Coordinates of C-alpha atoms and ligand atoms in Angstrom, one line a residue:
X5 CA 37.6 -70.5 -24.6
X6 CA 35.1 -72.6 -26.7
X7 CA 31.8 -72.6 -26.4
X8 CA 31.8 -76.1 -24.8
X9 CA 34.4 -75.3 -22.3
X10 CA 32.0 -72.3 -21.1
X11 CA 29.7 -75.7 -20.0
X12 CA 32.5 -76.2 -17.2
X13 CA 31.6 -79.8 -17.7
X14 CA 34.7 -82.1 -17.2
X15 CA 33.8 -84.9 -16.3
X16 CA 30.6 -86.9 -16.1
X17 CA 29.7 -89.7 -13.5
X18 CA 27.3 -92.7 -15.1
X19 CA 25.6 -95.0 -12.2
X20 CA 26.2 -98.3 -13.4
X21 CA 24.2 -100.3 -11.2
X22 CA 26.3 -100.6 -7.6
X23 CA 29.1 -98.6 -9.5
X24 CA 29.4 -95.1 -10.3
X25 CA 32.3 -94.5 -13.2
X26 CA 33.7 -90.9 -13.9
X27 CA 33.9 -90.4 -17.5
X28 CA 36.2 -87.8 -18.8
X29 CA 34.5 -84.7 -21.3
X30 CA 36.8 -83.8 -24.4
X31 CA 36.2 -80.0 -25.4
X32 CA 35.9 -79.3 -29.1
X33 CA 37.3 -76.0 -30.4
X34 CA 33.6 -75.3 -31.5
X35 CA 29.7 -77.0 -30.3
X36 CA 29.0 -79.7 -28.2
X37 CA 31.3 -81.0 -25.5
X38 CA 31.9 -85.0 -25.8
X39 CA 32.1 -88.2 -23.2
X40 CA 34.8 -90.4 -23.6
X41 CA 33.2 -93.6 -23.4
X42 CA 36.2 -95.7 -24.4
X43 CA 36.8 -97.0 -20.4
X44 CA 32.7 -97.6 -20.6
X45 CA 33.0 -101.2 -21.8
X46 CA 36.0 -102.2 -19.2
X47 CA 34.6 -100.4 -16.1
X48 CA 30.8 -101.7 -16.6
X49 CA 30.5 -104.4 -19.6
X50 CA 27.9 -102.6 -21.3
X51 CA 29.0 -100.5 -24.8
X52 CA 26.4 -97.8 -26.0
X53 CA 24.2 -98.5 -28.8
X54 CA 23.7 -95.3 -31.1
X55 CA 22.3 -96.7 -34.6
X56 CA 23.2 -94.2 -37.6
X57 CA 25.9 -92.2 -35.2
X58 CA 23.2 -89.6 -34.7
X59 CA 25.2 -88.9 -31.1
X60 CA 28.5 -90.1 -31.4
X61 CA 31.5 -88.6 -32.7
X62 CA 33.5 -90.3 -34.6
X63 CA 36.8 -89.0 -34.3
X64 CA 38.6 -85.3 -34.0
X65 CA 38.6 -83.0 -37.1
X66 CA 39.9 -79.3 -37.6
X67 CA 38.5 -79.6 -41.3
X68 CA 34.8 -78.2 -41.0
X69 CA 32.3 -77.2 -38.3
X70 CA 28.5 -77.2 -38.6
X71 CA 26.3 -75.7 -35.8
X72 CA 22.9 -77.5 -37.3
X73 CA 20.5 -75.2 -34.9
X74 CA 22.2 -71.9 -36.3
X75 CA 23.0 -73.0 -40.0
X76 CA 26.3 -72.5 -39.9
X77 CA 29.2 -74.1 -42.2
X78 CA 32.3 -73.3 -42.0
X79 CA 35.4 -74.8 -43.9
X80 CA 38.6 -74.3 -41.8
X81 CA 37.0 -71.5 -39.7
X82 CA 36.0 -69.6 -42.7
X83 CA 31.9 -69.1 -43.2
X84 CA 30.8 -70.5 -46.4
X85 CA 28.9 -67.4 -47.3
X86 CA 32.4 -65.7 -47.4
X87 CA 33.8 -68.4 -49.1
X88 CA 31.2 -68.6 -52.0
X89 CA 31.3 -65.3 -52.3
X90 CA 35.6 -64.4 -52.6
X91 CA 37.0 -68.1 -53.0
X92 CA 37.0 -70.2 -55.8
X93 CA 36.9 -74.2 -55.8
X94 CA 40.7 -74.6 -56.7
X95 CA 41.4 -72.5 -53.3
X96 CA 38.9 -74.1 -50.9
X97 CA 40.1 -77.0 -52.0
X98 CA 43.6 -76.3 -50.8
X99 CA 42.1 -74.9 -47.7
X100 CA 40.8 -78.2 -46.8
X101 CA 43.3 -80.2 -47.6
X102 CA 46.1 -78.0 -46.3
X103 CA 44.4 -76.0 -43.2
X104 CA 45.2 -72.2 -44.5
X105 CA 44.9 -70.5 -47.5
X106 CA 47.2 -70.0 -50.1
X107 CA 49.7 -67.2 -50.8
X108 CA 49.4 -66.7 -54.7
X109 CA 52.5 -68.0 -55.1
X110 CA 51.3 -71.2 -52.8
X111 CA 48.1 -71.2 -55.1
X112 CA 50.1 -70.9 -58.4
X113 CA 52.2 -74.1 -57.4
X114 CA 49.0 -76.0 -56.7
X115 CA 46.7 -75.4 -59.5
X116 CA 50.1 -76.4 -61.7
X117 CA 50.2 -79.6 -60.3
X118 CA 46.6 -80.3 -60.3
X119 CA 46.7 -79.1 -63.5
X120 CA 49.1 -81.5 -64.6
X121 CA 48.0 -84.6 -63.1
X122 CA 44.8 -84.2 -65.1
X123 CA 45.4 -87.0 -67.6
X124 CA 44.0 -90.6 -67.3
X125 CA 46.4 -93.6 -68.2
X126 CA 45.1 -94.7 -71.6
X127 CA 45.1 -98.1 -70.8
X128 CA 42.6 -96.6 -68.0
X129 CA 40.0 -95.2 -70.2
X130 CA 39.6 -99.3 -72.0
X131 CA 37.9 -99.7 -68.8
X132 CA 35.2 -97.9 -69.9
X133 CA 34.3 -100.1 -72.8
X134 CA 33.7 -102.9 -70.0
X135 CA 30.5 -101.1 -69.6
X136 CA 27.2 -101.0 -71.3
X137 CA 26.7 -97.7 -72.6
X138 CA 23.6 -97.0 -70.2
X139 CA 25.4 -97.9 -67.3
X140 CA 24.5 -95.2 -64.5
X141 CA 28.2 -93.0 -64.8
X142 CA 28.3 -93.3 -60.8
X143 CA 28.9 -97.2 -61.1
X144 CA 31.6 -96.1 -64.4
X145 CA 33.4 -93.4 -61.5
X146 CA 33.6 -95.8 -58.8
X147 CA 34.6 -98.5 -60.8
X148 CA 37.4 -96.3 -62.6
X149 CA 38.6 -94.3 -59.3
X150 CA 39.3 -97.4 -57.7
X151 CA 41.6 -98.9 -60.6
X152 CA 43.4 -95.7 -60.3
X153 CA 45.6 -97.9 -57.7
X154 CA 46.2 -100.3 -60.3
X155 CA 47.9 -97.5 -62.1
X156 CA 50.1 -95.2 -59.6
X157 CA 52.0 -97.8 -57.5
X158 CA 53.9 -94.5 -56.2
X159 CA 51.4 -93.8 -54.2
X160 CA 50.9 -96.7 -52.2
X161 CA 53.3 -96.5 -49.2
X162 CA 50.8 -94.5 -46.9
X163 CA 54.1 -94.0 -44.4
X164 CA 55.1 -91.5 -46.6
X165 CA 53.5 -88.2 -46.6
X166 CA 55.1 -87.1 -49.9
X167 CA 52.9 -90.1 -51.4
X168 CA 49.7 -89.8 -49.7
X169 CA 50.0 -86.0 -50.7
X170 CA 50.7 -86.8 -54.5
X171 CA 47.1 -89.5 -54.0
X172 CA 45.3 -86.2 -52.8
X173 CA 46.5 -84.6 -55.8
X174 CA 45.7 -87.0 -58.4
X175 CA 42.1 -87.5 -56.9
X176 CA 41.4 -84.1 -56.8
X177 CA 43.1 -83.5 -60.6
X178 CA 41.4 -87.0 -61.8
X179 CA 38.1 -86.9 -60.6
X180 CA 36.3 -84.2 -63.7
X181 CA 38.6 -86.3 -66.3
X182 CA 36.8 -89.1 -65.2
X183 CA 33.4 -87.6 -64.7
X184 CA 33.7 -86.4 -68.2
X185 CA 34.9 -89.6 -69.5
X186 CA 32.1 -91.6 -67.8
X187 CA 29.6 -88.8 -69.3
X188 CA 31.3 -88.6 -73.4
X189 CA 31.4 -92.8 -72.9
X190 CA 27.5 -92.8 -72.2
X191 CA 26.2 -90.8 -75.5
X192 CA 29.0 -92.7 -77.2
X193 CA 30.8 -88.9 -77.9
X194 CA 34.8 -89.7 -77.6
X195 CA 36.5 -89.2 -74.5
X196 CA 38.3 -86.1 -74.6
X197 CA 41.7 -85.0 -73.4
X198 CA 41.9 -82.4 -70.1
X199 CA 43.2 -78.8 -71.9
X200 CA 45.9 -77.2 -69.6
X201 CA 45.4 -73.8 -71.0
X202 CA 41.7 -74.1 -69.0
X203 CA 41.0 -73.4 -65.6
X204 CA 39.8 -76.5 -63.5
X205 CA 35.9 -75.9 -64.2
X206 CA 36.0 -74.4 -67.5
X207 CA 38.3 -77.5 -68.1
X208 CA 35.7 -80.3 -67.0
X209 CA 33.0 -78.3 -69.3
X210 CA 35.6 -78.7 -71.7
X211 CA 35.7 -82.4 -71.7
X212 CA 32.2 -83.1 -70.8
X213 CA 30.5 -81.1 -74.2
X214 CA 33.0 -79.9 -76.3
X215 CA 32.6 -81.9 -79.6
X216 CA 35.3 -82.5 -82.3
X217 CA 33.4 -81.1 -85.0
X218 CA 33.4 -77.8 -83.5
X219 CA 35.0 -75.3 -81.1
X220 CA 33.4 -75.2 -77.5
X221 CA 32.0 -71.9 -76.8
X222 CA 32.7 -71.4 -72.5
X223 CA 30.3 -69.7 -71.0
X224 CA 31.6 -67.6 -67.6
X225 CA 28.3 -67.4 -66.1
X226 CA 28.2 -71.4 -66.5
X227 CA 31.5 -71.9 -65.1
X228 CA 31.1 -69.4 -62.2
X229 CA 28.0 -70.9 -61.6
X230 CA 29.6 -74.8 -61.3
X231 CA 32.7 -73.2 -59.7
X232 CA 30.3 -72.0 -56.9
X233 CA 28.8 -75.8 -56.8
X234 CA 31.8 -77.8 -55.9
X235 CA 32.3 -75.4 -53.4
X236 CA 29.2 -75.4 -51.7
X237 CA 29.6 -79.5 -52.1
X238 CA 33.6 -79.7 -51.3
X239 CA 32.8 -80.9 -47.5
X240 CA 31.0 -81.4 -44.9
X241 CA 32.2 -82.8 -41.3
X242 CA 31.4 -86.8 -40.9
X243 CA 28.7 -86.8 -43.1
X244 CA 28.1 -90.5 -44.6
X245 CA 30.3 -90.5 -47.6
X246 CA 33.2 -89.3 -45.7
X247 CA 32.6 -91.2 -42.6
X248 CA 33.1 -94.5 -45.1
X249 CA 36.4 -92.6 -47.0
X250 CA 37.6 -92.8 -43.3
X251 CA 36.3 -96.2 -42.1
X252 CA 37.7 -97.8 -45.5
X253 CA 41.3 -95.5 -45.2
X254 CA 41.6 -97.0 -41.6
X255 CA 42.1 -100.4 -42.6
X256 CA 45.0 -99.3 -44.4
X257 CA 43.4 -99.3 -47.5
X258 CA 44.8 -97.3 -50.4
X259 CA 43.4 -93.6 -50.9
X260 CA 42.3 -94.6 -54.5
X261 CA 39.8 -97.0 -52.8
X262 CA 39.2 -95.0 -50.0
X263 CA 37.9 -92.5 -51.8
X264 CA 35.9 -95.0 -54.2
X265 CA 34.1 -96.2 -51.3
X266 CA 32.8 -92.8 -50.6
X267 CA 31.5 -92.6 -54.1
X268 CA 29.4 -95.3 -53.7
X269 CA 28.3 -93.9 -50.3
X270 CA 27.3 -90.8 -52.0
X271 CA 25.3 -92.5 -54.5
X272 CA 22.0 -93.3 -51.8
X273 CA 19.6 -91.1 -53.0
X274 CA 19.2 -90.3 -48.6
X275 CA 22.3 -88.6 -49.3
X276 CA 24.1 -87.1 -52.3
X277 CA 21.9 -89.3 -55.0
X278 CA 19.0 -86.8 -53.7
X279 CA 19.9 -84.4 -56.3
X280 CA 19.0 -86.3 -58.6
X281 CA 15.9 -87.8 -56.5
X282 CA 14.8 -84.1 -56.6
X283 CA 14.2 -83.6 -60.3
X284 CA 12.7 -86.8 -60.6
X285 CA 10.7 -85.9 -57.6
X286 CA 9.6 -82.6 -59.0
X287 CA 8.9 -84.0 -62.7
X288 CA 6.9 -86.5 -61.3
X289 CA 4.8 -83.5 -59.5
X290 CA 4.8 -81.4 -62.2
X291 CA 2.7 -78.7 -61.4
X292 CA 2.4 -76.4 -58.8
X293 CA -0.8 -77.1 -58.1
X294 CA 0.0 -81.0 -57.6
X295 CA 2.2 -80.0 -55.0
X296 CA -0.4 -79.8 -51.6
X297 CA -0.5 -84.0 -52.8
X298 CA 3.3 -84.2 -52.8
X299 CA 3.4 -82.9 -49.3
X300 CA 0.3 -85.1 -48.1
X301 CA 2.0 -88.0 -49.1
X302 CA 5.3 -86.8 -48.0
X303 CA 3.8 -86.6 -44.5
X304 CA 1.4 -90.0 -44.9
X305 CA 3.3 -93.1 -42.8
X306 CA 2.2 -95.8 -44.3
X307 CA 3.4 -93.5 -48.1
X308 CA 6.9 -94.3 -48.5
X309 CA 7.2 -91.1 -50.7
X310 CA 9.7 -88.5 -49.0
X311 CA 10.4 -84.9 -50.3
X312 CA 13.7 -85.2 -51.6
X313 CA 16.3 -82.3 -50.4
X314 CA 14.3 -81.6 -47.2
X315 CA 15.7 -82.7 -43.6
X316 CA 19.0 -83.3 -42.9
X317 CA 20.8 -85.5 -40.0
X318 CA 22.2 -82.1 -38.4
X319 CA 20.4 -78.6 -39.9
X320 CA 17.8 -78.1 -37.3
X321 CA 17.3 -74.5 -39.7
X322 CA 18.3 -73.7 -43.2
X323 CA 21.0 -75.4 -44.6
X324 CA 22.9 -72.4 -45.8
X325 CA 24.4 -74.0 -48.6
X326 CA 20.5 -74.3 -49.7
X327 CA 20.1 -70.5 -49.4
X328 CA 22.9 -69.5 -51.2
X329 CA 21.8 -71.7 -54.0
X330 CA 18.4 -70.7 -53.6
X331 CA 19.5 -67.3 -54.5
X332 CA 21.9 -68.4 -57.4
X333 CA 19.2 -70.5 -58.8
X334 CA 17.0 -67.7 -59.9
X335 CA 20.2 -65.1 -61.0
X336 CA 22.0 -67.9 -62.9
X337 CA 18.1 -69.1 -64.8
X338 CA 18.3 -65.5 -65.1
X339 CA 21.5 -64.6 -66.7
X340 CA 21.1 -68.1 -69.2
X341 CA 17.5 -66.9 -69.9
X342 CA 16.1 -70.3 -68.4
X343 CA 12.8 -70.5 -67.8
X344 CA 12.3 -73.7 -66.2
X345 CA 8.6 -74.9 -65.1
X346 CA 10.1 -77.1 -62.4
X347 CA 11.2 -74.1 -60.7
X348 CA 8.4 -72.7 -60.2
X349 CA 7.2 -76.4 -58.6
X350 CA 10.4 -76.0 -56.1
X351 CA 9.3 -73.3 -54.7
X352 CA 5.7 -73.5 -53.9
X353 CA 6.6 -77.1 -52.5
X354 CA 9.0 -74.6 -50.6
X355 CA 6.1 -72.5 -49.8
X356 CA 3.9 -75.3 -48.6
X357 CA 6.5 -77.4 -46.4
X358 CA 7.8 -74.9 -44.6
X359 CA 4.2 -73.5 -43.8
X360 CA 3.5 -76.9 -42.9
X361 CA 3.2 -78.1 -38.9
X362 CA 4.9 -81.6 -39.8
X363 CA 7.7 -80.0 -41.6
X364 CA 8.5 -77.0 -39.2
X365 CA 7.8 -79.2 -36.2
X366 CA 10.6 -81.7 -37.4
X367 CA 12.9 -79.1 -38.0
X368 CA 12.4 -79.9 -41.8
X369 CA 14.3 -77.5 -44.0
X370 CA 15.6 -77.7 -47.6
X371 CA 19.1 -79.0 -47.9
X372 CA 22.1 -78.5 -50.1
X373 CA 20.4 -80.7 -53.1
X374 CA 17.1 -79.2 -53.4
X375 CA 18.0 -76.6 -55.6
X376 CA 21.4 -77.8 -57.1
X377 CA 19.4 -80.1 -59.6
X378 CA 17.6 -77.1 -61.3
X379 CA 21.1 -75.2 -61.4
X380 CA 22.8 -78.5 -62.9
X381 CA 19.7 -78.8 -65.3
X382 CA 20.2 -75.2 -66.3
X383 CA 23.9 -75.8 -67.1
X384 CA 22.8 -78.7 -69.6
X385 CA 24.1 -80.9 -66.7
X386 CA 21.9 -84.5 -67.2
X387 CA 20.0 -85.7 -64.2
X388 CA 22.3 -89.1 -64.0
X389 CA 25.4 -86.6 -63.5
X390 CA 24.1 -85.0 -60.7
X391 CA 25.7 -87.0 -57.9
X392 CA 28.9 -87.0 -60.1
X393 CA 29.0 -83.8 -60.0
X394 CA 28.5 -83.8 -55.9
X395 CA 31.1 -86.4 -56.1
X396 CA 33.6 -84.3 -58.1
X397 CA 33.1 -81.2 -55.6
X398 CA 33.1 -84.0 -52.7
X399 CA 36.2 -84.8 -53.7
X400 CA 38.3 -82.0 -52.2
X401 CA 37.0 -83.1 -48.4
X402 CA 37.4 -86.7 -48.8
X403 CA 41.2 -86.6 -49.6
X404 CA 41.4 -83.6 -46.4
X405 CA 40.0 -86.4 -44.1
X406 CA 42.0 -89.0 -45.6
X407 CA 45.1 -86.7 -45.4
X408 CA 44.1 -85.6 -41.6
X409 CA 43.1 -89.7 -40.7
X410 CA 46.2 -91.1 -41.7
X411 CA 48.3 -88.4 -39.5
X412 CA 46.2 -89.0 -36.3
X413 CA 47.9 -90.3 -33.8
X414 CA 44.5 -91.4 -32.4
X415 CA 43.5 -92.9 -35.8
X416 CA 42.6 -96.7 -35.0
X417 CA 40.3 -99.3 -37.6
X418 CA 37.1 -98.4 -37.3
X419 CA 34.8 -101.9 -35.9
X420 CA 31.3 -100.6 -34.3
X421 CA 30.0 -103.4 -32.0
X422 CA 26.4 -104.4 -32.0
X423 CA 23.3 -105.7 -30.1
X424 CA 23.0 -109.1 -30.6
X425 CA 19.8 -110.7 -31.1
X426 CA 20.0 -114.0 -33.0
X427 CA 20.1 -117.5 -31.3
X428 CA 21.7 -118.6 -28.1
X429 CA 24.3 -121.1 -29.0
X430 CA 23.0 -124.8 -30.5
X431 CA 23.8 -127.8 -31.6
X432 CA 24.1 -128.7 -35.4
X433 CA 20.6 -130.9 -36.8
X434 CA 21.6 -133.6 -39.5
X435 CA 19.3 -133.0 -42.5
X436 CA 17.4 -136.0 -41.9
X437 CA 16.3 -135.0 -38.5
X438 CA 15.1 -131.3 -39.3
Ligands
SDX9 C1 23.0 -84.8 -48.0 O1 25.2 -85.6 -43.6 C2 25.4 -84.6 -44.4 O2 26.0 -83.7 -44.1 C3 24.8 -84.9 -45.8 C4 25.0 -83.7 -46.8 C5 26.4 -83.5 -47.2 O3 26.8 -82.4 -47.6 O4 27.2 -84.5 -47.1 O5 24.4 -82.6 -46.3 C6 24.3 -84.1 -48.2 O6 23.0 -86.0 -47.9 C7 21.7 -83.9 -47.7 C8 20.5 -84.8 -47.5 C9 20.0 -85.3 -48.9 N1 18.9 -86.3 -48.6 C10 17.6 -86.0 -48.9 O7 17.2 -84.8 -49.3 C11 16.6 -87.2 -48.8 C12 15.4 -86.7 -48.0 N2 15.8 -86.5 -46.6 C13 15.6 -87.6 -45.7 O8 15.8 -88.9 -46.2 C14 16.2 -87.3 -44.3 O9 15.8 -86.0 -44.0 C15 17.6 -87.4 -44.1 C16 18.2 -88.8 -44.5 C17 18.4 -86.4 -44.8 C18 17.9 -87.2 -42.6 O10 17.3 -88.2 -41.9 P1 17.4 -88.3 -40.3 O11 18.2 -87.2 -39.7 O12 17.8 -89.7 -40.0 O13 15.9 -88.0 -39.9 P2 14.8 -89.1 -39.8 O14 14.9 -90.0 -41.0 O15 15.0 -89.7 -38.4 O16 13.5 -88.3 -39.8 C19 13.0 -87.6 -38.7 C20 11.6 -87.4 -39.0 C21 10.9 -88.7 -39.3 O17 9.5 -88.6 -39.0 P3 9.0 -89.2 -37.5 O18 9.5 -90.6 -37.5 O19 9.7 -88.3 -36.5 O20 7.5 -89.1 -37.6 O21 11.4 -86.6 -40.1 C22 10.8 -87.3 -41.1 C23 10.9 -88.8 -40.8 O22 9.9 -89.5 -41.4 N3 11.5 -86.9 -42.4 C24 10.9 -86.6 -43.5 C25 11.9 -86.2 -44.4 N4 13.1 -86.3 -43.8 C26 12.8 -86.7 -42.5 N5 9.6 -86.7 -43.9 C27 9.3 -86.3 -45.2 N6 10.2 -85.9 -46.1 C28 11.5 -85.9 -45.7 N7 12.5 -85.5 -46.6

């Protein structure tokens, strides 16, 4: 019995002025019970107004489950601490998408054909040259993820599930190829081909900084490290990116677009761009003795300043993601013999916030990008790759909700009504009269 179901709560009865309407209660397998408020609109004439979907759920999901007041994440049913700590990214990423984990054999016959669907069309990569070579490299992967429809036709016929499984495939196999490209394409290094001997991280490090002049040295603490990364980043219930991935794939829209438009979701440093935000936040502090300003300011309503990677839409607690990076931060600067003075500013703004009667009294807690950036910065990552790298780890969830969405029999087009509050109807004024 879930947790919900223990609320006994069926049904619920809403007064609607001289009316009372019964509304029915779904059960999710985990957390809070739901109203179905679809009869709302015929039985009474009003609809709900919810800005940002803080209360609303947006459709069923067996993917992930987040209980924000407990810090819990888990992917399929499995807890993330479990996950990060046996899994790697290649197998979480077939546990999304596919529900269980793999047998090895299952495992084997995935990573082969991720493996080889790795490769870009070259006509693909002239895209590239379209932009200036300072163009920020999430505007190149949108741009570029997007035109892979232009490429694989195949995989346009969303009635069949073979195709919209091969579109999963090629996102997920694509995605570092085309991070990489974006990244060689920026500091004018050529783009390099995917290496099929490589695993899939140890390829991407591969492409993004191995340079033809001389063999690329891989690092395992490095690769571990990013490994770790995209899994921490591979999903995340409805969170904004996805919730557009689904709101674009039910218009019919193909999943090369779909997922496109979750890029650029990502991108808004209020969600995955705050990795990035972060570093920039913390350079711009600079010291730890700056940091009691940071958080004045941070606090200050009429400051629009915000401490990037704290809060979060649904943590109420620490974001578990953000301890287990917390704890890789300092063993990874460790093992690389980092010594990075912006550390040391992350963690007495830690210190401060969480000590801090605004912070704790909002529920204000480091989230999954506070850290990240100093890992990403230790890995020789640069700070405009940050929400590519989010977006290549991002990846694995979006084409698992894409996948589920397109075999829900519930699935619909997504089309939110609204509160109107512009002019009663007029008549049209000629110029001359206005
Ligand atoms: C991600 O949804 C997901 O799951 C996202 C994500 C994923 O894996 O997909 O987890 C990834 O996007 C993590 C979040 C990364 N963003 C940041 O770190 C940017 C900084 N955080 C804030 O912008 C904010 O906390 C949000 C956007 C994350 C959450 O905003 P909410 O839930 O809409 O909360 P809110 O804006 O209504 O804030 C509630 C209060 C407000 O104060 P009051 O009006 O009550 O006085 O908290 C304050 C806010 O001003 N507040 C902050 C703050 N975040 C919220 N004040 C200072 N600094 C902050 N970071």
């Amino acid at each position: 019995m879930s947790d919900s179901n223990k609320s006994g709560l069926s049904e619920v009865t809403l007064a609607a002025g001289d009316k009372n309407v019964v509304l029915p209660v779904q059960h999710p397998t985990l957390g809070a019970p739901c109203i179905d408020i679809a009869r709302l609109p015929k039985e009474t004439g009003c609809f709900t107004y919810d800005p940002g979907f803080t209360a609303t759920a947006s459709c069923k999901s067996a993917i992930t489950y987040i209980d924000g007041d407990a810090g819990v994440l888990l992917y399929r049913g499995y807890p993330i601490e479990q996950l990060a700590e046996k899994s790697s990214f290649l197998e979480v990423a077939y546990l999304l998408m596919n529900g269980e984990l793999p047998t090895p054999a299952e495992f084997s016959a995935f990573e082969h054909e991720v493996t080889h669907h790795t490769m870009m069309h070259e006509r693909l990569k002239n895209f590239f040259q379209g932009f200036q070579y300072d163009a920020h490299p999430m505007a190149m992967l949108a741009g570029t993820t997007a035109s892979l429809s232009a490429f694989y036709h195949d995989t346009l016929d969303l009635e069949d599930p073979e195709q919209r499984r091969l579109a999963a495939i090629r996102l997920l196999a694509k995605m570092p190829t085309l991070a990489a490209a974006a990244y060689r394409y920026s500091i004018g290094w050529p783009i390099r081909f995917p290496r099929n001997n490589l695993d899939y991280v140890n390829r991407f490090l591969h492409m993004m900084f191995e340079v033809p002049s001389e063999p690329l040295e891989m690092n395992p603490v490095v690769a571990k490290a990013l490994d770790l990364l995209f899994i921490l980043h591979a999903d995340h219930e409805q969170n904004a990116s996805t919730s557009t991935v689904r709101l674009v794939g039910s218009t019919g829209a193909n999943p090369y677009a779909s997922v496109a438009a979750g890029i650029t979701a990502l991108w808004g440093p209020a969600h995955g761009g705050a990795n990035e935000a972060v570093l920039k936040m913390l350079a711009e502090i600079g010291t730890p003795d700056k940091v009691d300003a940071a958080v004045a300011r941070a606090k200050d309503k009429n400051d629009s300043f915000r401490l990037m990677g704290f809060g979060h839409r649904v943590y109420k607690n620490f974001d578990p993601r953000a301890k287990i990076i917390r704890e890789m931060t300092h063993k990874v600067l460790g093992e690389l013999g980092v010594n990075d003075p912006l550390l040391d500013v992350a963690l007495k703004l830690e210190e401060a916030a969480l000590k801090d009667d605004y912070f704790v009294q909002r529920k204000l807690y480091p989230n999954v990008d506070f850290y990240s950036g100093i890992i990403y910065k230790a890995l020789k990552i640069p700070t405009e790759m940050f929400t590519v790298m989010f977006a290549i780890g991002r990846t694995a969830g979006w084409v698992a909700h894409w996948l589920e969405q397109q075999e829900d029999p519930e699935n619909k087009i997504g089309r939110p009504r609204q509160i109107y509050t512009g002019s009663a109807s007029r008549d049209y004024v000629d110029a001359d009269k206005r």
